[in-house]
Amino acid sequence: MGLVTRSVSILGSTGSVGRSTMALLDAAPEGAFRVEALVANRDFSQLAEQALRHRARLAVVADEGAYADLKAALAGSGVQAAAGAAAVEEAAARPADWTMAAIVGAAGLRSTLAALGRGGTLALANKESLVCAAELVLAVAGAGGARLLPVDSEHNAIFQALDGQDPAGVEKIILTASGGPFREWPLERMARATPEEAVRHPVWSMGAKISIDSATMMNKGLELIEAARLFPVPEARIDILVHPQSAVHGLVQFADGSLMAQLGTPDMRTPIAHALAWPKRLHVEAPRLDLAAIGRLEFSAPDPVRFPALRLAREALQAGGGAPTILNAANEVAVGLFLDRRLGFLEIAAVVADTLAGLVAPRAEGLEDILALDAAARRAARDHAEARAAVG
């Protein structure tokens, strides 16, 4: 990169993506970046350490109960402390050249919109914002003159493979999936899977929620919906392939038969660095991909019986309206219940299916409509989960 300082805010700085972003800032040339704001949910201790290390101007914890501890940890440092939902949105709206949106789930929607509304570049790791409210997110980005850069490894790979090509020449987009920890498990064993087994991803190091989504392959379903929003290809021409080595992160097939792929080690620092320095490149001390050591690259179609979440996501995308919002909300509830050991692994997708089947999904026009539908879907998902528990 050049020597021009880029101001940075990180929404979700203590999560998996946030920590990877902070690691890149730690390793960057002095003066390349200045931290404007850092936002965390409730981990005030790690947030304070990050803010002090990078001399951030503002540190915000969403949990108001952690405010006193955060303020005490930052006392005398010059770093401003704040707490609560309104403070999170205000932090997102502060002037910054580049913002990382990495607050997990629908909870990240308001801050994503706040960041987009004031312009600049938004690195999007919160796929749920596009799943729940794509039209609103893209409209706010357009009105604010913001640039949206995908950070999910698969979407970042597609972005790199497209490389500004004419959309008319794109024939197909292919997202790859590791298959998660249960790729070869029989259904009977998957039914007894524990949260500890489900979060034990064979390749990637991720947070609990996204690890469970990877195990059910709902993560890939959400990425399918996100890809349909981000790229100029209809749903029918977006494919998913299981690729256990996780070396190829995404492919684009063009009208002339050419197939362009982006490859790399399974390290989130790589796509984050691409977005952080774009349109330039940032040197990253990540392991380099050794194709000779890998020896072979395998691809296969996902098993629709073992992973019904993919079908549910595609059906929600095809249905349109509020169906993707319902899908995401029901999944978040079901994953939470599974992590709390109140729902079986295979019942995650079943609860999502029940919720989709039982709710009318009108098109949600504005943020409040979207949030109301999200809340209704969560209530319905809990009811369906309780009904299943009563039968079981």
Short mmCIF file of C-alpha atoms in Angstrom, two decimals:
data_model
loop_
_atom_site.label_atom_id
_atom_site.label_comp_id
_atom_site.label_asym_id
_atom_site.label_seq_id
_atom_site.Cartn_x
_atom_site.Cartn_y
_atom_site.Cartn_z
CA MET A 1 0.00 0.00 0.00
CA GLY A 2 0.90 3.63 -0.31
CA LEU A 3 1.52 5.89 2.66
CA VAL A 4 -1.90 7.56 2.68
CA THR A 5 -3.53 6.87 6.05
CA ARG A 6 -6.90 5.12 5.85
CA SER A 7 -9.29 5.56 8.78
CA VAL A 8 -10.92 2.31 9.90
CA SER A 9 -13.88 1.29 12.07
CA ILE A 10 -14.55 -2.33 13.05
CA LEU A 11 -18.07 -3.39 14.03
CA GLY A 12 -17.60 -6.68 15.87
CA SER A 13 -13.92 -6.27 16.70
CA THR A 14 -13.76 -9.05 19.32
CA GLY A 15 -15.32 -11.76 17.13
CA SER A 16 -13.47 -14.10 14.80
CA VAL A 17 -13.49 -11.77 11.76
CA GLY A 18 -12.85 -8.74 13.94
CA ARG A 19 -9.79 -10.32 15.54
CA SER A 20 -8.42 -11.26 12.12
CA THR A 21 -8.90 -7.66 10.99
CA MET A 22 -7.12 -6.37 14.08
CA ALA A 23 -4.23 -8.77 13.38
CA LEU A 24 -3.85 -7.22 9.92
CA LEU A 25 -3.78 -3.74 11.44
CA ASP A 26 -1.13 -4.93 13.90
CA ALA A 27 1.06 -6.12 11.02
CA ALA A 28 0.44 -3.18 8.67
CA PRO A 29 3.10 -0.54 8.00
CA GLU A 30 3.10 2.24 10.55
CA GLY A 31 0.76 5.05 9.55
CA ALA A 32 -1.17 3.00 6.99
CA PHE A 33 -4.31 2.87 9.13
CA ARG A 34 -5.92 4.89 11.90
CA VAL A 35 -8.65 3.34 14.05
CA GLU A 36 -11.77 5.49 14.41
CA ALA A 37 -14.18 3.21 16.27
CA LEU A 38 -14.32 -0.32 17.65
CA VAL A 39 -17.56 -2.06 18.59
CA ALA A 40 -18.04 -5.28 20.58
CA ASN A 41 -21.01 -7.04 22.13
CA ARG A 42 -20.00 -7.56 25.75
CA ASP A 43 -16.28 -8.45 25.88
CA PHE A 44 -15.19 -5.15 27.39
CA SER A 45 -11.76 -6.46 28.40
CA GLN A 46 -10.66 -7.46 24.89
CA LEU A 47 -12.30 -4.36 23.42
CA ALA A 48 -10.40 -2.09 25.81
CA GLU A 49 -7.11 -3.82 25.00
CA GLN A 50 -7.72 -3.38 21.27
CA ALA A 51 -8.71 0.26 21.68
CA LEU A 52 -5.66 1.08 23.77
CA ARG A 53 -3.28 -0.77 21.46
CA HIS A 54 -4.52 1.10 18.40
CA ARG A 55 -5.37 4.41 20.10
CA ALA A 56 -8.95 4.24 18.83
CA ARG A 57 -11.04 7.36 19.17
CA LEU A 58 -14.12 5.46 20.33
CA ALA A 59 -14.87 2.06 21.88
CA VAL A 60 -18.47 0.88 22.18
CA VAL A 61 -19.89 -2.15 23.94
CA ALA A 62 -23.45 -3.10 22.98
CA ASP A 63 -24.21 -4.57 26.42
CA GLU A 64 -24.93 -1.57 28.64
CA GLY A 65 -24.13 -3.68 31.68
CA ALA A 66 -20.47 -3.71 30.62
CA TYR A 67 -20.20 0.08 30.26
CA ALA A 68 -18.78 0.82 33.73
CA ASP A 69 -16.05 -1.79 33.30
CA LEU A 70 -15.17 -0.52 29.82
CA LYS A 71 -15.02 3.09 31.01
CA ALA A 72 -12.79 2.12 33.92
CA ALA A 73 -10.46 0.14 31.64
CA LEU A 74 -10.09 3.16 29.34
CA ALA A 75 -9.82 5.81 32.06
CA GLY A 76 -7.14 8.40 31.32
CA SER A 77 -6.38 6.99 27.87
CA GLY A 78 -8.25 9.54 25.79
CA VAL A 79 -10.36 6.78 24.21
CA GLN A 80 -14.05 7.64 24.45
CA ALA A 81 -16.28 4.88 25.85
CA ALA A 82 -19.96 4.33 25.08
CA ALA A 83 -22.56 1.57 25.36
CA GLY A 84 -25.95 0.49 24.05
CA ALA A 85 -27.67 -0.04 20.73
CA ALA A 86 -27.84 3.65 19.87
CA ALA A 87 -24.12 4.04 20.55
CA VAL A 88 -23.36 1.13 18.21
CA GLU A 89 -25.25 2.87 15.39
CA GLU A 90 -23.56 6.19 16.16
CA ALA A 91 -20.15 4.49 16.01
CA ALA A 92 -21.01 2.97 12.63
CA ALA A 93 -22.06 6.38 11.32
CA ARG A 94 -18.82 8.13 12.36
CA PRO A 95 -16.62 9.27 9.47
CA ALA A 96 -14.28 6.46 8.38
CA ASP A 97 -12.76 5.56 5.04
CA TRP A 98 -13.32 1.83 5.62
CA THR A 99 -15.66 -0.07 7.92
CA MET A 100 -15.71 -3.76 8.72
CA ALA A 101 -19.28 -5.00 9.29
CA ALA A 102 -18.74 -8.19 11.30
CA ILE A 103 -21.53 -8.20 13.88
CA VAL A 104 -23.04 -11.67 13.58
CA GLY A 105 -26.63 -12.21 12.50
CA ALA A 106 -29.56 -9.86 11.98
CA ALA A 107 -28.27 -7.87 14.98
CA GLY A 108 -25.76 -6.31 12.61
CA LEU A 109 -28.35 -4.85 10.24
CA ARG A 110 -28.85 -1.43 11.84
CA SER A 111 -25.13 -0.71 12.15
CA THR A 112 -24.53 -1.91 8.58
CA LEU A 113 -27.16 0.54 7.32
CA ALA A 114 -25.70 3.35 9.44
CA ALA A 115 -22.23 2.78 7.98
CA LEU A 116 -23.53 2.61 4.41
CA GLY A 117 -25.57 5.75 4.87
CA ARG A 118 -22.53 7.92 5.47
CA GLY A 119 -20.59 6.55 2.50
CA GLY A 120 -17.05 5.23 2.36
CA THR A 121 -16.19 1.57 1.88
CA LEU A 122 -17.99 -1.17 3.76
CA ALA A 123 -16.34 -4.58 4.02
CA LEU A 124 -19.30 -6.91 4.52
CA ALA A 125 -18.76 -9.99 6.67
CA ASN A 126 -22.34 -9.86 7.96
CA LYS A 127 -24.07 -11.82 5.19
CA GLU A 128 -27.34 -11.77 7.12
CA SER A 129 -27.80 -8.07 6.28
CA LEU A 130 -28.08 -8.90 2.59
CA VAL A 131 -30.14 -12.01 3.26
CA CYS A 132 -32.68 -10.14 5.39
CA ALA A 133 -32.76 -6.74 3.73
CA ALA A 134 -30.98 -6.79 0.38
CA GLU A 135 -33.08 -4.14 -1.36
CA LEU A 136 -32.80 -1.77 1.59
CA VAL A 137 -29.07 -2.34 2.04
CA LEU A 138 -28.30 -1.78 -1.64
CA ALA A 139 -30.57 1.28 -1.80
CA VAL A 140 -28.90 2.88 1.24
CA ALA A 141 -25.46 2.10 -0.21
CA GLY A 142 -26.43 3.74 -3.49
CA ALA A 143 -27.90 6.82 -1.82
CA GLY A 144 -24.84 7.25 0.40
CA GLY A 145 -22.35 6.63 -2.37
CA ALA A 146 -20.88 3.75 -0.40
CA ARG A 147 -18.84 0.93 -1.90
CA LEU A 148 -19.69 -2.59 -0.76
CA LEU A 149 -16.85 -5.13 -0.74
CA PRO A 150 -17.57 -8.79 0.14
CA VAL A 151 -15.40 -10.36 2.84
CA ASP A 152 -16.82 -13.89 3.00
CA SER A 153 -14.05 -15.96 1.43
CA GLU A 154 -16.38 -17.30 -1.27
CA HIS A 155 -17.84 -13.96 -2.32
CA ASN A 156 -14.48 -12.26 -2.14
CA ALA A 157 -13.16 -15.02 -4.41
CA ILE A 158 -15.96 -14.39 -6.92
CA PHE A 159 -15.29 -10.64 -6.75
CA GLN A 160 -11.61 -11.27 -7.55
CA ALA A 161 -12.38 -13.78 -10.32
CA LEU A 162 -14.82 -11.39 -11.99
CA ASP A 163 -12.17 -8.65 -11.94
CA GLY A 164 -14.47 -6.07 -13.49
CA GLN A 165 -15.51 -8.28 -16.41
CA ASP A 166 -18.65 -7.49 -18.42
CA PRO A 167 -21.54 -9.19 -16.54
CA ALA A 168 -23.01 -10.26 -19.88
CA GLY A 169 -20.11 -12.66 -20.31
CA VAL A 170 -20.73 -14.49 -17.01
CA GLU A 171 -22.35 -17.88 -17.48
CA LYS A 172 -22.17 -19.35 -14.00
CA ILE A 173 -20.91 -18.66 -10.48
CA ILE A 174 -19.73 -21.54 -8.30
CA LEU A 175 -19.41 -21.29 -4.53
CA THR A 176 -17.36 -23.95 -2.79
CA ALA A 177 -18.07 -25.57 0.58
CA SER A 178 -15.83 -27.68 2.79
CA GLY A 179 -18.80 -29.86 3.73
CA GLY A 180 -18.21 -29.23 7.42
CA PRO A 181 -17.47 -31.83 10.10
CA PHE A 182 -20.41 -34.10 9.16
CA ARG A 183 -19.78 -34.36 5.42
CA GLU A 184 -19.54 -38.17 5.57
CA TRP A 185 -21.57 -38.92 8.69
CA PRO A 186 -24.69 -41.10 8.37
CA LEU A 187 -27.96 -39.42 9.33
CA GLU A 188 -28.36 -41.56 12.45
CA ARG A 189 -25.05 -40.27 13.79
CA MET A 190 -25.82 -36.66 12.77
CA ALA A 191 -29.05 -36.86 14.77
CA ARG A 192 -26.95 -37.45 17.91
CA ALA A 193 -24.33 -34.79 17.14
CA THR A 194 -23.34 -32.53 20.03
CA PRO A 195 -22.55 -28.82 19.87
CA GLU A 196 -18.91 -29.65 20.60
CA GLU A 197 -18.75 -31.92 17.55
CA ALA A 198 -20.60 -29.45 15.33
CA VAL A 199 -18.29 -26.50 16.06
CA ARG A 200 -15.18 -28.63 15.38
CA HIS A 201 -14.73 -27.48 11.78
CA PRO A 202 -12.15 -29.55 9.89
CA VAL A 203 -10.59 -26.55 8.10
CA TRP A 204 -11.72 -23.10 9.22
CA SER A 205 -11.47 -21.47 12.66
CA MET A 206 -14.76 -19.61 13.21
CA GLY A 207 -17.25 -18.54 15.86
CA ALA A 208 -19.87 -20.93 17.22
CA LYS A 209 -22.84 -19.74 15.17
CA ILE A 210 -21.13 -19.77 11.80
CA SER A 211 -19.52 -23.13 12.66
CA ILE A 212 -22.96 -24.66 13.24
CA ASP A 213 -24.18 -23.08 9.99
CA SER A 214 -21.25 -24.72 8.24
CA ALA A 215 -22.14 -28.08 9.77
CA THR A 216 -25.75 -27.84 8.52
CA MET A 217 -24.57 -26.11 5.31
CA MET A 218 -27.06 -23.33 6.02
CA ASN A 219 -24.02 -21.07 5.81
CA LYS A 220 -23.72 -22.00 2.15
CA GLY A 221 -27.44 -21.43 1.68
CA LEU A 222 -27.12 -17.93 3.10
CA GLU A 223 -24.12 -17.36 0.86
CA LEU A 224 -26.20 -18.45 -2.14
CA ILE A 225 -28.73 -15.73 -1.31
CA GLU A 226 -25.95 -13.20 -0.74
CA ALA A 227 -24.32 -14.08 -4.06
CA ALA A 228 -27.62 -13.55 -5.88
CA ARG A 229 -27.75 -10.04 -4.36
CA LEU A 230 -24.13 -9.12 -5.00
CA PHE A 231 -23.45 -10.46 -8.47
CA PRO A 232 -25.21 -10.14 -11.86
CA VAL A 233 -26.21 -13.81 -12.15
CA PRO A 234 -29.70 -15.26 -11.54
CA GLU A 235 -30.19 -17.89 -8.85
CA ALA A 236 -30.45 -20.75 -11.35
CA ARG A 237 -26.89 -20.07 -12.49
CA ILE A 238 -25.31 -20.10 -9.02
CA ASP A 239 -23.98 -23.54 -8.13
CA ILE A 240 -22.49 -25.01 -4.97
CA LEU A 241 -19.78 -27.68 -4.90
CA VAL A 242 -18.35 -29.50 -1.91
CA HIS A 243 -14.57 -29.10 -1.91
CA PRO A 244 -13.00 -30.64 1.24
CA GLN A 245 -9.53 -29.16 0.72
CA SER A 246 -10.89 -25.58 0.89
CA ALA A 247 -8.18 -24.41 -1.50
CA VAL A 248 -10.52 -23.12 -4.22
CA HIS A 249 -12.85 -20.55 -2.69
CA GLY A 250 -14.95 -19.58 -5.69
CA LEU A 251 -15.13 -19.90 -9.47
CA VAL A 252 -16.63 -17.96 -12.36
CA GLN A 253 -17.46 -19.62 -15.65
CA PHE A 254 -17.63 -17.31 -18.66
CA ALA A 255 -19.56 -17.57 -21.90
CA ASP A 256 -16.48 -18.73 -23.82
CA GLY A 257 -16.03 -21.69 -21.47
CA SER A 258 -13.19 -20.17 -19.46
CA LEU A 259 -13.26 -20.95 -15.75
CA MET A 260 -11.55 -18.48 -13.43
CA ALA A 261 -10.89 -19.50 -9.83
CA GLN A 262 -9.42 -17.86 -6.76
CA LEU A 263 -7.27 -20.15 -4.62
CA GLY A 264 -5.58 -19.68 -1.27
CA THR A 265 -5.10 -21.17 2.16
CA PRO A 266 -8.21 -21.23 4.39
CA ASP A 267 -7.26 -18.08 6.31
CA MET A 268 -9.75 -15.22 6.73
CA ARG A 269 -6.90 -12.71 6.78
CA THR A 270 -6.58 -13.13 3.01
CA PRO A 271 -10.06 -11.92 1.95
CA ILE A 272 -10.08 -9.30 4.72
CA ALA A 273 -6.72 -7.96 3.52
CA HIS A 274 -8.01 -7.83 -0.04
CA ALA A 275 -10.95 -5.68 1.07
CA LEU A 276 -8.84 -3.63 3.48
CA ALA A 277 -6.31 -2.54 0.86
CA TRP A 278 -8.50 -2.64 -2.27
CA PRO A 279 -7.79 -1.71 -5.03
CA LYS A 280 -4.19 -2.32 -3.92
CA ARG A 281 -2.75 -5.40 -2.22
CA LEU A 282 -1.53 -5.71 1.35
CA HIS A 283 1.30 -8.06 2.26
CA VAL A 284 0.00 -10.75 4.62
CA GLU A 285 2.14 -13.19 6.57
CA ALA A 286 -0.30 -16.05 5.98
CA PRO A 287 0.73 -19.56 4.92
CA ARG A 288 1.04 -19.89 1.15
CA LEU A 289 -0.94 -22.52 -0.71
CA ASP A 290 1.24 -25.50 -1.61
CA LEU A 291 -0.56 -27.36 -4.39
CA ALA A 292 2.10 -30.07 -4.55
CA ALA A 293 1.60 -30.80 -0.85
CA ILE A 294 -2.19 -30.96 -1.30
CA GLY A 295 -1.73 -33.30 -4.25
CA ARG A 296 -5.34 -33.37 -5.41
CA LEU A 297 -8.42 -31.16 -5.45
CA GLU A 298 -11.78 -32.90 -5.02
CA PHE A 299 -15.23 -31.59 -5.92
CA SER A 300 -18.66 -33.14 -5.53
CA ALA A 301 -22.31 -32.12 -5.44
CA PRO A 302 -23.73 -31.59 -1.92
CA ASP A 303 -25.99 -34.30 -0.53
CA PRO A 304 -29.56 -32.87 -0.46
CA VAL A 305 -30.75 -35.47 2.05
CA ARG A 306 -27.98 -34.90 4.56
CA PHE A 307 -28.08 -31.12 4.08
CA PRO A 308 -31.68 -29.94 3.49
CA ALA A 309 -30.72 -26.39 4.50
CA LEU A 310 -29.42 -25.78 0.98
CA ARG A 311 -32.82 -26.59 -0.51
CA LEU A 312 -34.58 -24.39 2.04
CA ALA A 313 -32.33 -21.44 1.22
CA ARG A 314 -32.79 -21.83 -2.52
CA GLU A 315 -36.57 -22.11 -2.08
CA ALA A 316 -36.60 -18.97 0.09
CA LEU A 317 -34.62 -17.09 -2.55
CA GLN A 318 -37.01 -18.25 -5.26
CA ALA A 319 -40.06 -17.32 -3.17
CA GLY A 320 -38.73 -13.82 -2.60
CA GLY A 321 -40.59 -11.32 -0.46
CA GLY A 322 -39.79 -11.83 3.20
CA ALA A 323 -38.93 -15.53 2.88
CA PRO A 324 -35.15 -15.02 3.22
CA THR A 325 -35.76 -12.91 6.35
CA ILE A 326 -37.85 -15.71 7.85
CA LEU A 327 -35.23 -18.30 6.87
CA ASN A 328 -32.45 -16.39 8.59
CA ALA A 329 -34.41 -15.58 11.75
CA ALA A 330 -35.64 -19.15 12.20
CA ASN A 331 -32.14 -20.48 11.65
CA GLU A 332 -30.63 -18.14 14.24
CA VAL A 333 -33.19 -19.29 16.81
CA ALA A 334 -32.73 -22.99 15.98
CA VAL A 335 -28.93 -22.75 16.11
CA GLY A 336 -29.14 -21.02 19.49
CA LEU A 337 -31.41 -23.76 20.84
CA PHE A 338 -29.05 -26.44 19.54
CA LEU A 339 -26.08 -24.76 21.22
CA ASP A 340 -28.15 -24.70 24.42
CA ARG A 341 -28.81 -28.46 23.97
CA ARG A 342 -32.56 -27.88 23.65
CA LEU A 343 -32.80 -29.02 20.02
CA GLY A 344 -31.25 -31.87 18.06
CA PHE A 345 -28.86 -31.17 15.20
CA LEU A 346 -31.14 -32.45 12.44
CA GLU A 347 -34.02 -30.50 13.94
CA ILE A 348 -32.32 -27.19 13.10
CA ALA A 349 -33.32 -27.43 9.44
CA ALA A 350 -36.68 -28.96 10.42
CA VAL A 351 -37.58 -25.94 12.57
CA VAL A 352 -36.57 -23.61 9.73
CA ALA A 353 -38.78 -25.58 7.34
CA ASP A 354 -41.71 -25.48 9.76
CA THR A 355 -41.34 -21.72 10.18
CA LEU A 356 -41.14 -21.06 6.46
CA ALA A 357 -44.21 -23.18 5.85
CA GLY A 358 -46.25 -21.55 8.59
CA LEU A 359 -45.61 -17.84 7.99
CA VAL A 360 -46.82 -15.59 5.19
CA ALA A 361 -43.85 -13.73 3.78
CA PRO A 362 -44.95 -10.38 2.36
CA ARG A 363 -42.40 -8.05 0.89
CA ALA A 364 -41.01 -5.89 3.69
CA GLU A 365 -40.57 -2.32 2.45
CA GLY A 366 -38.62 -0.62 5.24
CA LEU A 367 -36.40 -1.41 8.19
CA GLU A 368 -39.22 -1.57 10.73
CA ASP A 369 -41.20 -3.98 8.51
CA ILE A 370 -38.13 -6.18 8.16
CA LEU A 371 -37.49 -6.18 11.91
CA ALA A 372 -41.15 -6.96 12.62
CA LEU A 373 -41.06 -9.94 10.26
CA ASP A 374 -37.78 -11.05 11.82
CA ALA A 375 -39.36 -10.93 15.30
CA ALA A 376 -42.45 -12.84 14.16
CA ALA A 377 -40.27 -15.53 12.58
CA ARG A 378 -38.28 -15.89 15.79
CA ARG A 379 -41.44 -16.35 17.84
CA ALA A 380 -42.75 -18.91 15.38
CA ALA A 381 -39.46 -20.80 15.34
CA ARG A 382 -39.44 -21.05 19.15
CA ASP A 383 -43.02 -22.34 19.07
CA HIS A 384 -42.12 -24.98 16.46
CA ALA A 385 -39.05 -26.00 18.46
CA GLU A 386 -41.13 -26.38 21.64
CA ALA A 387 -43.71 -28.44 19.76
CA ARG A 388 -40.98 -30.76 18.51
CA ALA A 389 -39.53 -31.08 22.00
CA ALA A 390 -42.96 -31.97 23.39
CA VAL A 391 -43.42 -34.72 20.79
CA GLY A 392 -39.87 -35.98 21.19
#
